[in-house]
Amino acid sequence: MFDLNELSLPELKKLQKDVTKAIENFHERERRAAIAELEVVAKERGFTLAELLNETAVKPRKTVEPKYANPANRSETWSGRGRKPRWVVAALESGKSLDDLAI
């Protein structure tokens, strides 16, 4: 090794940059090695790694058309799914029904 105290500031900055790059390269090599190992295991079981990863991927949700709109501000809408917006809760508490808010 060498004594860091003997290096100049530009030399220390270059060393820091080189170390950061070396760490990134190390992580990339490890990632590639892990992928290669996983491909071997998948192949042994009769799959490709892509097949296995596609099965576990989260499928995008379908968008749902809004069913209800805020009478005071028609740009605020709700599909009827999930948690009720505050304006829906307030309307229901004031005696309105969901049919009154329907688009």
PDB file of N, CA and C in Angstrom:
ATOM      1  N   MET A   1       0.839  -1.184   0.000  1.00  0.00           N
ATOM      2  CA  MET A   1       0.000   0.000   0.000  1.00  0.00           C
ATOM      3  C   MET A   1       0.879   1.240   0.000  1.00  0.00           C
ATOM      4  N   PHE A   2       0.243   2.368   0.025  1.00  0.00           N
ATOM      5  CA  PHE A   2       0.978   3.625   0.027  1.00  0.00           C
ATOM      6  C   PHE A   2       0.361   4.567   1.051  1.00  0.00           C
ATOM      7  N   ASP A   3       1.106   5.579   1.405  1.00  0.00           N
ATOM      8  CA  ASP A   3       0.678   6.534   2.426  1.00  0.00           C
ATOM      9  C   ASP A   3      -0.179   7.623   1.779  1.00  0.00           C
ATOM     10  N   LEU A   4      -1.430   7.697   2.145  1.00  0.00           N
ATOM     11  CA  LEU A   4      -2.342   8.698   1.579  1.00  0.00           C
ATOM     12  C   LEU A   4      -1.929  10.112   1.969  1.00  0.00           C
ATOM     13  N   ASN A   5      -1.252  10.254   3.076  1.00  0.00           N
ATOM     14  CA  ASN A   5      -0.834  11.576   3.524  1.00  0.00           C
ATOM     15  C   ASN A   5       0.228  12.197   2.618  1.00  0.00           C
ATOM     16  N   GLU A   6       0.880  11.399   1.819  1.00  0.00           N
ATOM     17  CA  GLU A   6       1.919  11.905   0.919  1.00  0.00           C
ATOM     18  C   GLU A   6       1.350  12.352  -0.424  1.00  0.00           C
ATOM     19  N   LEU A   7       0.065  12.090  -0.685  1.00  0.00           N
ATOM     20  CA  LEU A   7      -0.527  12.452  -1.970  1.00  0.00           C
ATOM     21  C   LEU A   7      -1.027  13.889  -1.953  1.00  0.00           C
ATOM     22  N   SER A   8      -0.985  14.514  -3.124  1.00  0.00           N
ATOM     23  CA  SER A   8      -1.521  15.868  -3.258  1.00  0.00           C
ATOM     24  C   SER A   8      -3.036  15.796  -3.402  1.00  0.00           C
ATOM     25  N   LEU A   9      -3.692  16.946  -3.302  1.00  0.00           N
ATOM     26  CA  LEU A   9      -5.152  16.974  -3.430  1.00  0.00           C
ATOM     27  C   LEU A   9      -5.614  16.451  -4.794  1.00  0.00           C
ATOM     28  N   PRO A  10      -5.009  16.881  -5.900  1.00  0.00           N
ATOM     29  CA  PRO A  10      -5.433  16.315  -7.193  1.00  0.00           C
ATOM     30  C   PRO A  10      -5.238  14.801  -7.273  1.00  0.00           C
ATOM     31  N   GLU A  11      -4.172  14.301  -6.673  1.00  0.00           N
ATOM     32  CA  GLU A  11      -3.935  12.857  -6.671  1.00  0.00           C
ATOM     33  C   GLU A  11      -4.983  12.137  -5.823  1.00  0.00           C
ATOM     34  N   LEU A  12      -5.350  12.735  -4.694  1.00  0.00           N
ATOM     35  CA  LEU A  12      -6.384  12.137  -3.841  1.00  0.00           C
ATOM     36  C   LEU A  12      -7.735  12.121  -4.550  1.00  0.00           C
ATOM     37  N   LYS A  13      -8.060  13.209  -5.253  1.00  0.00           N
ATOM     38  CA  LYS A  13      -9.335  13.268  -5.979  1.00  0.00           C
ATOM     39  C   LYS A  13      -9.367  12.238  -7.098  1.00  0.00           C
ATOM     40  N   LYS A  14      -8.252  12.067  -7.791  1.00  0.00           N
ATOM     41  CA  LYS A  14      -8.192  11.058  -8.852  1.00  0.00           C
ATOM     42  C   LYS A  14      -8.347   9.659  -8.250  1.00  0.00           C
ATOM     43  N   LEU A  15      -7.680   9.436  -7.130  1.00  0.00           N
ATOM     44  CA  LEU A  15      -7.790   8.147  -6.449  1.00  0.00           C
ATOM     45  C   LEU A  15      -9.237   7.884  -6.035  1.00  0.00           C
ATOM     46  N   GLN A  16      -9.887   8.913  -5.501  1.00  0.00           N
ATOM     47  CA  GLN A  16     -11.289   8.767  -5.090  1.00  0.00           C
ATOM     48  C   GLN A  16     -12.165   8.412  -6.292  1.00  0.00           C
ATOM     49  N   LYS A  17     -11.949   9.080  -7.404  1.00  0.00           N
ATOM     50  CA  LYS A  17     -12.714   8.806  -8.630  1.00  0.00           C
ATOM     51  C   LYS A  17     -12.460   7.372  -9.109  1.00  0.00           C
ATOM     52  N   ASP A  18     -11.200   6.958  -9.053  1.00  0.00           N
ATOM     53  CA  ASP A  18     -10.844   5.599  -9.481  1.00  0.00           C
ATOM     54  C   ASP A  18     -11.480   4.544  -8.572  1.00  0.00           C
ATOM     55  N   VAL A  19     -11.500   4.818  -7.267  1.00  0.00           N
ATOM     56  CA  VAL A  19     -12.104   3.871  -6.317  1.00  0.00           C
ATOM     57  C   VAL A  19     -13.604   3.771  -6.556  1.00  0.00           C
ATOM     58  N   THR A  20     -14.262   4.904  -6.775  1.00  0.00           N
ATOM     59  CA  THR A  20     -15.705   4.888  -7.042  1.00  0.00           C
ATOM     60  C   THR A  20     -16.005   4.065  -8.287  1.00  0.00           C
ATOM     61  N   LYS A  21     -15.230   4.276  -9.342  1.00  0.00           N
ATOM     62  CA  LYS A  21     -15.425   3.515 -10.580  1.00  0.00           C
ATOM     63  C   LYS A  21     -15.166   2.026 -10.359  1.00  0.00           C
ATOM     64  N   ALA A  22     -14.133   1.699  -9.580  1.00  0.00           N
ATOM     65  CA  ALA A  22     -13.817   0.299  -9.296  1.00  0.00           C
ATOM     66  C   ALA A  22     -14.957  -0.370  -8.529  1.00  0.00           C
ATOM     67  N   ILE A  23     -15.579   0.360  -7.594  1.00  0.00           N
ATOM     68  CA  ILE A  23     -16.702  -0.189  -6.829  1.00  0.00           C
ATOM     69  C   ILE A  23     -17.892  -0.443  -7.755  1.00  0.00           C
ATOM     70  N   GLU A  24     -18.172   0.513  -8.651  1.00  0.00           N
ATOM     71  CA  GLU A  24     -19.267   0.325  -9.596  1.00  0.00           C
ATOM     72  C   GLU A  24     -19.015  -0.879 -10.495  1.00  0.00           C
ATOM     73  N   ASN A  25     -17.784  -1.006 -10.982  1.00  0.00           N
ATOM     74  CA  ASN A  25     -17.422  -2.154 -11.822  1.00  0.00           C
ATOM     75  C   ASN A  25     -17.564  -3.464 -11.057  1.00  0.00           C
ATOM     76  N   PHE A  26     -17.177  -3.463  -9.797  1.00  0.00           N
ATOM     77  CA  PHE A  26     -17.301  -4.657  -8.973  1.00  0.00           C
ATOM     78  C   PHE A  26     -18.763  -5.081  -8.869  1.00  0.00           C
ATOM     79  N   HIS A  27     -19.641  -4.124  -8.569  1.00  0.00           N
ATOM     80  CA  HIS A  27     -21.068  -4.441  -8.441  1.00  0.00           C
ATOM     81  C   HIS A  27     -21.634  -4.972  -9.768  1.00  0.00           C
ATOM     82  N   GLU A  28     -21.208  -4.399 -10.861  1.00  0.00           N
ATOM     83  CA  GLU A  28     -21.682  -4.858 -12.169  1.00  0.00           C
ATOM     84  C   GLU A  28     -21.198  -6.287 -12.447  1.00  0.00           C
ATOM     85  N   ARG A  29     -19.945  -6.583 -12.114  1.00  0.00           N
ATOM     86  CA  ARG A  29     -19.437  -7.949 -12.301  1.00  0.00           C
ATOM     87  C   ARG A  29     -20.205  -8.942 -11.438  1.00  0.00           C
ATOM     88  N   GLU A  30     -20.495  -8.558 -10.200  1.00  0.00           N
ATOM     89  CA  GLU A  30     -21.250  -9.435  -9.305  1.00  0.00           C
ATOM     90  C   GLU A  30     -22.674  -9.657  -9.826  1.00  0.00           C
ATOM     91  N   ARG A  31     -23.281  -8.595 -10.358  1.00  0.00           N
ATOM     92  CA  ARG A  31     -24.634  -8.707 -10.909  1.00  0.00           C
ATOM     93  C   ARG A  31     -24.644  -9.677 -12.084  1.00  0.00           C
ATOM     94  N   ARG A  32     -23.662  -9.527 -12.969  1.00  0.00           N
ATOM     95  CA  ARG A  32     -23.583 -10.427 -14.132  1.00  0.00           C
ATOM     96  C   ARG A  32     -23.353 -11.874 -13.699  1.00  0.00           C
ATOM     97  N   ALA A  33     -22.520 -12.071 -12.700  1.00  0.00           N
ATOM     98  CA  ALA A  33     -22.264 -13.431 -12.208  1.00  0.00           C
ATOM     99  C   ALA A  33     -23.534 -14.031 -11.609  1.00  0.00           C
ATOM    100  N   ALA A  34     -24.292 -13.228 -10.873  1.00  0.00           N
ATOM    101  CA  ALA A  34     -25.540 -13.716 -10.281  1.00  0.00           C
ATOM    102  C   ALA A  34     -26.534 -14.086 -11.371  1.00  0.00           C
ATOM    103  N   ILE A  35     -26.629 -13.267 -12.403  1.00  0.00           N
ATOM    104  CA  ILE A  35     -27.538 -13.566 -13.515  1.00  0.00           C
ATOM    105  C   ILE A  35     -27.133 -14.858 -14.200  1.00  0.00           C
ATOM    106  N   ALA A  36     -25.825 -15.041 -14.406  1.00  0.00           N
ATOM    107  CA  ALA A  36     -25.345 -16.268 -15.044  1.00  0.00           C
ATOM    108  C   ALA A  36     -25.701 -17.492 -14.211  1.00  0.00           C
ATOM    109  N   GLU A  37     -25.543 -17.391 -12.894  1.00  0.00           N
ATOM    110  CA  GLU A  37     -25.903 -18.507 -12.013  1.00  0.00           C
ATOM    111  C   GLU A  37     -27.400 -18.798 -12.080  1.00  0.00           C
ATOM    112  N   LEU A  38     -28.197 -17.765 -12.086  1.00  0.00           N
ATOM    113  CA  LEU A  38     -29.645 -17.950 -12.159  1.00  0.00           C
ATOM    114  C   LEU A  38     -30.064 -18.562 -13.488  1.00  0.00           C
ATOM    115  N   GLU A  39     -29.398 -18.169 -14.566  1.00  0.00           N
ATOM    116  CA  GLU A  39     -29.711 -18.752 -15.876  1.00  0.00           C
ATOM    117  C   GLU A  39     -29.411 -20.246 -15.901  1.00  0.00           C
ATOM    118  N   VAL A  40     -28.327 -20.650 -15.245  1.00  0.00           N
ATOM    119  CA  VAL A  40     -27.975 -22.070 -15.183  1.00  0.00           C
ATOM    120  C   VAL A  40     -29.057 -22.840 -14.432  1.00  0.00           C
ATOM    121  N   VAL A  41     -29.469 -22.335 -13.283  1.00  0.00           N
ATOM    122  CA  VAL A  41     -30.501 -23.002 -12.483  1.00  0.00           C
ATOM    123  C   VAL A  41     -31.817 -23.066 -13.265  1.00  0.00           C
ATOM    124  N   ALA A  42     -32.195 -21.962 -13.921  1.00  0.00           N
ATOM    125  CA  ALA A  42     -33.434 -21.952 -14.703  1.00  0.00           C
ATOM    126  C   ALA A  42     -33.365 -22.973 -15.826  1.00  0.00           C
ATOM    127  N   LYS A  43     -32.216 -23.046 -16.513  1.00  0.00           N
ATOM    128  CA  LYS A  43     -32.055 -23.992 -17.618  1.00  0.00           C
ATOM    129  C   LYS A  43     -32.143 -25.431 -17.124  1.00  0.00           C
ATOM    130  N   GLU A  44     -31.566 -25.703 -15.939  1.00  0.00           N
ATOM    131  CA  GLU A  44     -31.637 -27.049 -15.367  1.00  0.00           C
ATOM    132  C   GLU A  44     -33.076 -27.470 -15.124  1.00  0.00           C
ATOM    133  N   ARG A  45     -33.936 -26.525 -14.862  1.00  0.00           N
ATOM    134  CA  ARG A  45     -35.338 -26.829 -14.576  1.00  0.00           C
ATOM    135  C   ARG A  45     -36.233 -26.671 -15.792  1.00  0.00           C
ATOM    136  N   GLY A  46     -35.632 -26.382 -16.949  1.00  0.00           N
ATOM    137  CA  GLY A  46     -36.384 -26.334 -18.193  1.00  0.00           C
ATOM    138  C   GLY A  46     -37.005 -24.975 -18.518  1.00  0.00           C
ATOM    139  N   PHE A  47     -36.475 -23.930 -17.946  1.00  0.00           N
ATOM    140  CA  PHE A  47     -36.983 -22.585 -18.196  1.00  0.00           C
ATOM    141  C   PHE A  47     -35.856 -21.682 -18.666  1.00  0.00           C
ATOM    142  N   THR A  48     -36.257 -20.540 -19.173  1.00  0.00           N
ATOM    143  CA  THR A  48     -35.283 -19.475 -19.373  1.00  0.00           C
ATOM    144  C   THR A  48     -35.491 -18.477 -18.237  1.00  0.00           C
ATOM    145  N   LEU A  49     -34.474 -17.727 -17.963  1.00  0.00           N
ATOM    146  CA  LEU A  49     -34.590 -16.728 -16.909  1.00  0.00           C
ATOM    147  C   LEU A  49     -35.654 -15.699 -17.262  1.00  0.00           C
ATOM    148  N   ALA A  50     -35.747 -15.347 -18.535  1.00  0.00           N
ATOM    149  CA  ALA A  50     -36.759 -14.379 -18.975  1.00  0.00           C
ATOM    150  C   ALA A  50     -38.169 -14.897 -18.708  1.00  0.00           C
ATOM    151  N   GLU A  51     -38.392 -16.191 -18.932  1.00  0.00           N
ATOM    152  CA  GLU A  51     -39.723 -16.767 -18.657  1.00  0.00           C
ATOM    153  C   GLU A  51     -40.074 -16.635 -17.184  1.00  0.00           C
ATOM    154  N   LEU A  52     -39.119 -16.927 -16.331  1.00  0.00           N
ATOM    155  CA  LEU A  52     -39.383 -16.855 -14.897  1.00  0.00           C
ATOM    156  C   LEU A  52     -39.600 -15.430 -14.434  1.00  0.00           C
ATOM    157  N   LEU A  53     -38.841 -14.503 -14.952  1.00  0.00           N
ATOM    158  CA  LEU A  53     -38.982 -13.108 -14.540  1.00  0.00           C
ATOM    159  C   LEU A  53     -40.287 -12.504 -15.047  1.00  0.00           C
ATOM    160  N   ASN A  54     -40.728 -12.886 -16.221  1.00  0.00           N
ATOM    161  CA  ASN A  54     -41.980 -12.350 -16.751  1.00  0.00           C
ATOM    162  C   ASN A  54     -43.177 -12.825 -15.954  1.00  0.00           C
ATOM    163  N   GLU A  55     -43.110 -14.014 -15.394  1.00  0.00           N
ATOM    164  CA  GLU A  55     -44.227 -14.524 -14.608  1.00  0.00           C
ATOM    165  C   GLU A  55     -44.378 -13.787 -13.291  1.00  0.00           C
ATOM    166  N   THR A  56     -43.277 -13.302 -12.739  1.00  0.00           N
ATOM    167  CA  THR A  56     -43.343 -12.643 -11.450  1.00  0.00           C
ATOM    168  C   THR A  56     -43.490 -11.128 -11.575  1.00  0.00           C
ATOM    169  N   ALA A  57     -43.407 -10.622 -12.793  1.00  0.00           N
ATOM    170  CA  ALA A  57     -43.515  -9.179 -12.975  1.00  0.00           C
ATOM    171  C   ALA A  57     -44.928  -8.722 -12.633  1.00  0.00           C
ATOM    172  N   VAL A  58     -45.014  -7.537 -12.082  1.00  0.00           N
ATOM    173  CA  VAL A  58     -46.307  -6.973 -11.736  1.00  0.00           C
ATOM    174  C   VAL A  58     -46.985  -6.531 -13.016  1.00  0.00           C
ATOM    175  N   LYS A  59     -48.176  -7.009 -13.226  1.00  0.00           N
ATOM    176  CA  LYS A  59     -48.922  -6.637 -14.415  1.00  0.00           C
ATOM    177  C   LYS A  59     -49.554  -5.273 -14.208  1.00  0.00           C
ATOM    178  N   PRO A  60     -49.515  -4.439 -15.224  1.00  0.00           N
ATOM    179  CA  PRO A  60     -50.111  -3.111 -15.067  1.00  0.00           C
ATOM    180  C   PRO A  60     -51.619  -3.211 -14.889  1.00  0.00           C
ATOM    181  N   ARG A  61     -52.120  -2.344 -14.036  1.00  0.00           N
ATOM    182  CA  ARG A  61     -53.556  -2.332 -13.792  1.00  0.00           C
ATOM    183  C   ARG A  61     -54.268  -1.605 -14.916  1.00  0.00           C
ATOM    184  N   LYS A  62     -55.473  -2.048 -15.182  1.00  0.00           N
ATOM    185  CA  LYS A  62     -56.282  -1.378 -16.185  1.00  0.00           C
ATOM    186  C   LYS A  62     -56.857  -0.112 -15.572  1.00  0.00           C
ATOM    187  N   THR A  63     -56.887   0.925 -16.366  1.00  0.00           N
ATOM    188  CA  THR A  63     -57.492   2.154 -15.870  1.00  0.00           C
ATOM    189  C   THR A  63     -59.008   2.004 -15.930  1.00  0.00           C
ATOM    190  N   VAL A  64     -59.665   2.588 -14.963  1.00  0.00           N
ATOM    191  CA  VAL A  64     -61.111   2.496 -14.861  1.00  0.00           C
ATOM    192  C   VAL A  64     -61.688   3.890 -15.050  1.00  0.00           C
ATOM    193  N   GLU A  65     -62.716   3.978 -15.834  1.00  0.00           N
ATOM    194  CA  GLU A  65     -63.378   5.256 -16.069  1.00  0.00           C
ATOM    195  C   GLU A  65     -64.003   5.751 -14.770  1.00  0.00           C
ATOM    196  N   PRO A  66     -63.979   7.045 -14.540  1.00  0.00           N
ATOM    197  CA  PRO A  66     -64.625   7.569 -13.336  1.00  0.00           C
ATOM    198  C   PRO A  66     -66.135   7.402 -13.394  1.00  0.00           C
ATOM    199  N   LYS A  67     -66.726   7.120 -12.247  1.00  0.00           N
ATOM    200  CA  LYS A  67     -68.180   6.940 -12.155  1.00  0.00           C
ATOM    201  C   LYS A  67     -68.843   8.091 -11.427  1.00  0.00           C
ATOM    202  N   TYR A  68     -68.047   8.798 -10.603  1.00  0.00           N
ATOM    203  CA  TYR A  68     -68.610   9.854  -9.766  1.00  0.00           C
ATOM    204  C   TYR A  68     -67.791  11.125  -9.930  1.00  0.00           C
ATOM    205  N   ALA A  69     -68.469  12.264  -9.809  1.00  0.00           N
ATOM    206  CA  ALA A  69     -67.793  13.553  -9.889  1.00  0.00           C
ATOM    207  C   ALA A  69     -68.279  14.450  -8.769  1.00  0.00           C
ATOM    208  N   ASN A  70     -67.398  15.307  -8.326  1.00  0.00           N
ATOM    209  CA  ASN A  70     -67.727  16.273  -7.288  1.00  0.00           C
ATOM    210  C   ASN A  70     -68.633  17.342  -7.899  1.00  0.00           C
ATOM    211  N   PRO A  71     -69.839  17.532  -7.370  1.00  0.00           N
ATOM    212  CA  PRO A  71     -70.734  18.537  -7.950  1.00  0.00           C
ATOM    213  C   PRO A  71     -70.149  19.954  -7.867  1.00  0.00           C
ATOM    214  N   ALA A  72     -69.335  20.234  -6.870  1.00  0.00           N
ATOM    215  CA  ALA A  72     -68.762  21.567  -6.725  1.00  0.00           C
ATOM    216  C   ALA A  72     -67.560  21.777  -7.656  1.00  0.00           C
ATOM    217  N   ASN A  73     -66.899  20.692  -8.048  1.00  0.00           N
ATOM    218  CA  ASN A  73     -65.733  20.786  -8.923  1.00  0.00           C
ATOM    219  C   ASN A  73     -65.712  19.536  -9.798  1.00  0.00           C
ATOM    220  N   ARG A  74     -66.236  19.623 -11.003  1.00  0.00           N
ATOM    221  CA  ARG A  74     -66.408  18.459 -11.881  1.00  0.00           C
ATOM    222  C   ARG A  74     -65.074  17.824 -12.298  1.00  0.00           C
ATOM    223  N   SER A  75     -63.963  18.519 -12.059  1.00  0.00           N
ATOM    224  CA  SER A  75     -62.672  17.928 -12.418  1.00  0.00           C
ATOM    225  C   SER A  75     -62.234  16.883 -11.393  1.00  0.00           C
ATOM    226  N   GLU A  76     -62.838  16.889 -10.204  1.00  0.00           N
ATOM    227  CA  GLU A  76     -62.540  15.876  -9.193  1.00  0.00           C
ATOM    228  C   GLU A  76     -63.473  14.697  -9.409  1.00  0.00           C
ATOM    229  N   THR A  77     -62.866  13.559  -9.754  1.00  0.00           N
ATOM    230  CA  THR A  77     -63.661  12.361 -10.045  1.00  0.00           C
ATOM    231  C   THR A  77     -63.172  11.197  -9.215  1.00  0.00           C
ATOM    232  N   TRP A  78     -63.987  10.152  -9.197  1.00  0.00           N
ATOM    233  CA  TRP A  78     -63.658   8.921  -8.471  1.00  0.00           C
ATOM    234  C   TRP A  78     -64.245   7.754  -9.239  1.00  0.00           C
ATOM    235  N   SER A  79     -63.498   6.670  -9.345  1.00  0.00           N
ATOM    236  CA  SER A  79     -63.936   5.499 -10.101  1.00  0.00           C
ATOM    237  C   SER A  79     -64.848   4.582  -9.301  1.00  0.00           C
ATOM    238  N   GLY A  80     -64.919   4.802  -7.998  1.00  0.00           N
ATOM    239  CA  GLY A  80     -65.705   3.914  -7.152  1.00  0.00           C
ATOM    240  C   GLY A  80     -64.853   2.818  -6.546  1.00  0.00           C
ATOM    241  N   ARG A  81     -63.570   2.817  -6.879  1.00  0.00           N
ATOM    242  CA  ARG A  81     -62.656   1.828  -6.328  1.00  0.00           C
ATOM    243  C   ARG A  81     -61.728   2.490  -5.326  1.00  0.00           C
ATOM    244  N   GLY A  82     -61.313   1.718  -4.358  1.00  0.00           N
ATOM    245  CA  GLY A  82     -60.365   2.227  -3.381  1.00  0.00           C
ATOM    246  C   GLY A  82     -61.024   3.136  -2.360  1.00  0.00           C
ATOM    247  N   ARG A  83     -60.186   3.857  -1.670  1.00  0.00           N
ATOM    248  CA  ARG A  83     -60.651   4.731  -0.603  1.00  0.00           C
ATOM    249  C   ARG A  83     -61.468   5.894  -1.169  1.00  0.00           C
ATOM    250  N   LYS A  84     -62.536   6.229  -0.476  1.00  0.00           N
ATOM    251  CA  LYS A  84     -63.396   7.324  -0.923  1.00  0.00           C
ATOM    252  C   LYS A  84     -62.678   8.652  -0.733  1.00  0.00           C
ATOM    253  N   PRO A  85     -62.723   9.518  -1.744  1.00  0.00           N
ATOM    254  CA  PRO A  85     -62.143  10.851  -1.575  1.00  0.00           C
ATOM    255  C   PRO A  85     -62.928  11.642  -0.523  1.00  0.00           C
ATOM    256  N   ARG A  86     -62.287  12.669   0.005  1.00  0.00           N
ATOM    257  CA  ARG A  86     -62.931  13.479   1.047  1.00  0.00           C
ATOM    258  C   ARG A  86     -64.241  14.086   0.572  1.00  0.00           C
ATOM    259  N   TRP A  87     -64.287  14.512  -0.679  1.00  0.00           N
ATOM    260  CA  TRP A  87     -65.510  15.142  -1.168  1.00  0.00           C
ATOM    261  C   TRP A  87     -66.661  14.138  -1.225  1.00  0.00           C
ATOM    262  N   VAL A  88     -66.369  12.862  -1.462  1.00  0.00           N
ATOM    263  CA  VAL A  88     -67.419  11.830  -1.461  1.00  0.00           C
ATOM    264  C   VAL A  88     -67.905  11.612  -0.031  1.00  0.00           C
ATOM    265  N   VAL A  89     -66.970  11.502   0.892  1.00  0.00           N
ATOM    266  CA  VAL A  89     -67.341  11.300   2.295  1.00  0.00           C
ATOM    267  C   VAL A  89     -68.195  12.471   2.778  1.00  0.00           C
ATOM    268  N   ALA A  90     -67.784  13.697   2.452  1.00  0.00           N
ATOM    269  CA  ALA A  90     -68.536  14.881   2.876  1.00  0.00           C
ATOM    270  C   ALA A  90     -69.941  14.888   2.269  1.00  0.00           C
ATOM    271  N   ALA A  91     -70.054  14.510   1.008  1.00  0.00           N
ATOM    272  CA  ALA A  91     -71.368  14.480   0.351  1.00  0.00           C
ATOM    273  C   ALA A  91     -72.262  13.425   0.985  1.00  0.00           C
ATOM    274  N   LEU A  92     -71.706  12.264   1.279  1.00  0.00           N
ATOM    275  CA  LEU A  92     -72.506  11.203   1.896  1.00  0.00           C
ATOM    276  C   LEU A  92     -72.952  11.606   3.302  1.00  0.00           C
ATOM    277  N   GLU A  93     -72.068  12.290   4.034  1.00  0.00           N
ATOM    278  CA  GLU A  93     -72.438  12.743   5.385  1.00  0.00           C
ATOM    279  C   GLU A  93     -73.493  13.829   5.357  1.00  0.00           C
ATOM    280  N   SER A  94     -73.551  14.591   4.263  1.00  0.00           N
ATOM    281  CA  SER A  94     -74.548  15.657   4.159  1.00  0.00           C
ATOM    282  C   SER A  94     -75.901  15.141   3.668  1.00  0.00           C
ATOM    283  N   GLY A  95     -75.994  13.829   3.445  1.00  0.00           N
ATOM    284  CA  GLY A  95     -77.275  13.242   3.078  1.00  0.00           C
ATOM    285  C   GLY A  95     -77.405  12.848   1.622  1.00  0.00           C
ATOM    286  N   LYS A  96     -76.392  13.117   0.816  1.00  0.00           N
ATOM    287  CA  LYS A  96     -76.452  12.721  -0.597  1.00  0.00           C
ATOM    288  C   LYS A  96     -76.128  11.238  -0.717  1.00  0.00           C
ATOM    289  N   SER A  97     -76.508  10.664  -1.847  1.00  0.00           N
ATOM    290  CA  SER A  97     -76.176   9.263  -2.127  1.00  0.00           C
ATOM    291  C   SER A  97     -75.167   9.233  -3.263  1.00  0.00           C
ATOM    292  N   LEU A  98     -74.598   8.062  -3.482  1.00  0.00           N
ATOM    293  CA  LEU A  98     -73.653   7.923  -4.592  1.00  0.00           C
ATOM    294  C   LEU A  98     -74.352   8.174  -5.934  1.00  0.00           C
ATOM    295  N   ASP A  99     -75.635   7.862  -5.988  1.00  0.00           N
ATOM    296  CA  ASP A  99     -76.388   8.116  -7.238  1.00  0.00           C
ATOM    297  C   ASP A  99     -76.428   9.619  -7.543  1.00  0.00           C
ATOM    298  N   ASP A 100     -76.436  10.445  -6.499  1.00  0.00           N
ATOM    299  CA  ASP A 100     -76.445  11.890  -6.707  1.00  0.00           C
ATOM    300  C   ASP A 100     -75.113  12.379  -7.275  1.00  0.00           C
ATOM    301  N   LEU A 101     -74.049  11.633  -7.054  1.00  0.00           N
ATOM    302  CA  LEU A 101     -72.721  12.022  -7.521  1.00  0.00           C
ATOM    303  C   LEU A 101     -72.337  11.354  -8.839  1.00  0.00           C
ATOM    304  N   ALA A 102     -73.188  10.479  -9.341  1.00  0.00           N
ATOM    305  CA  ALA A 102     -72.871   9.715 -10.555  1.00  0.00           C
ATOM    306  C   ALA A 102     -72.719  10.661 -11.760  1.00  0.00           C
ATOM    307  N   ILE A 103     -71.815  10.268 -12.615  1.00  0.00           N
ATOM    308  CA  ILE A 103     -71.573  11.056 -13.842  1.00  0.00           C
ATOM    309  C   ILE A 103     -72.637  10.715 -14.865  1.00  0.00           C
TER     310      ILE A 103
END
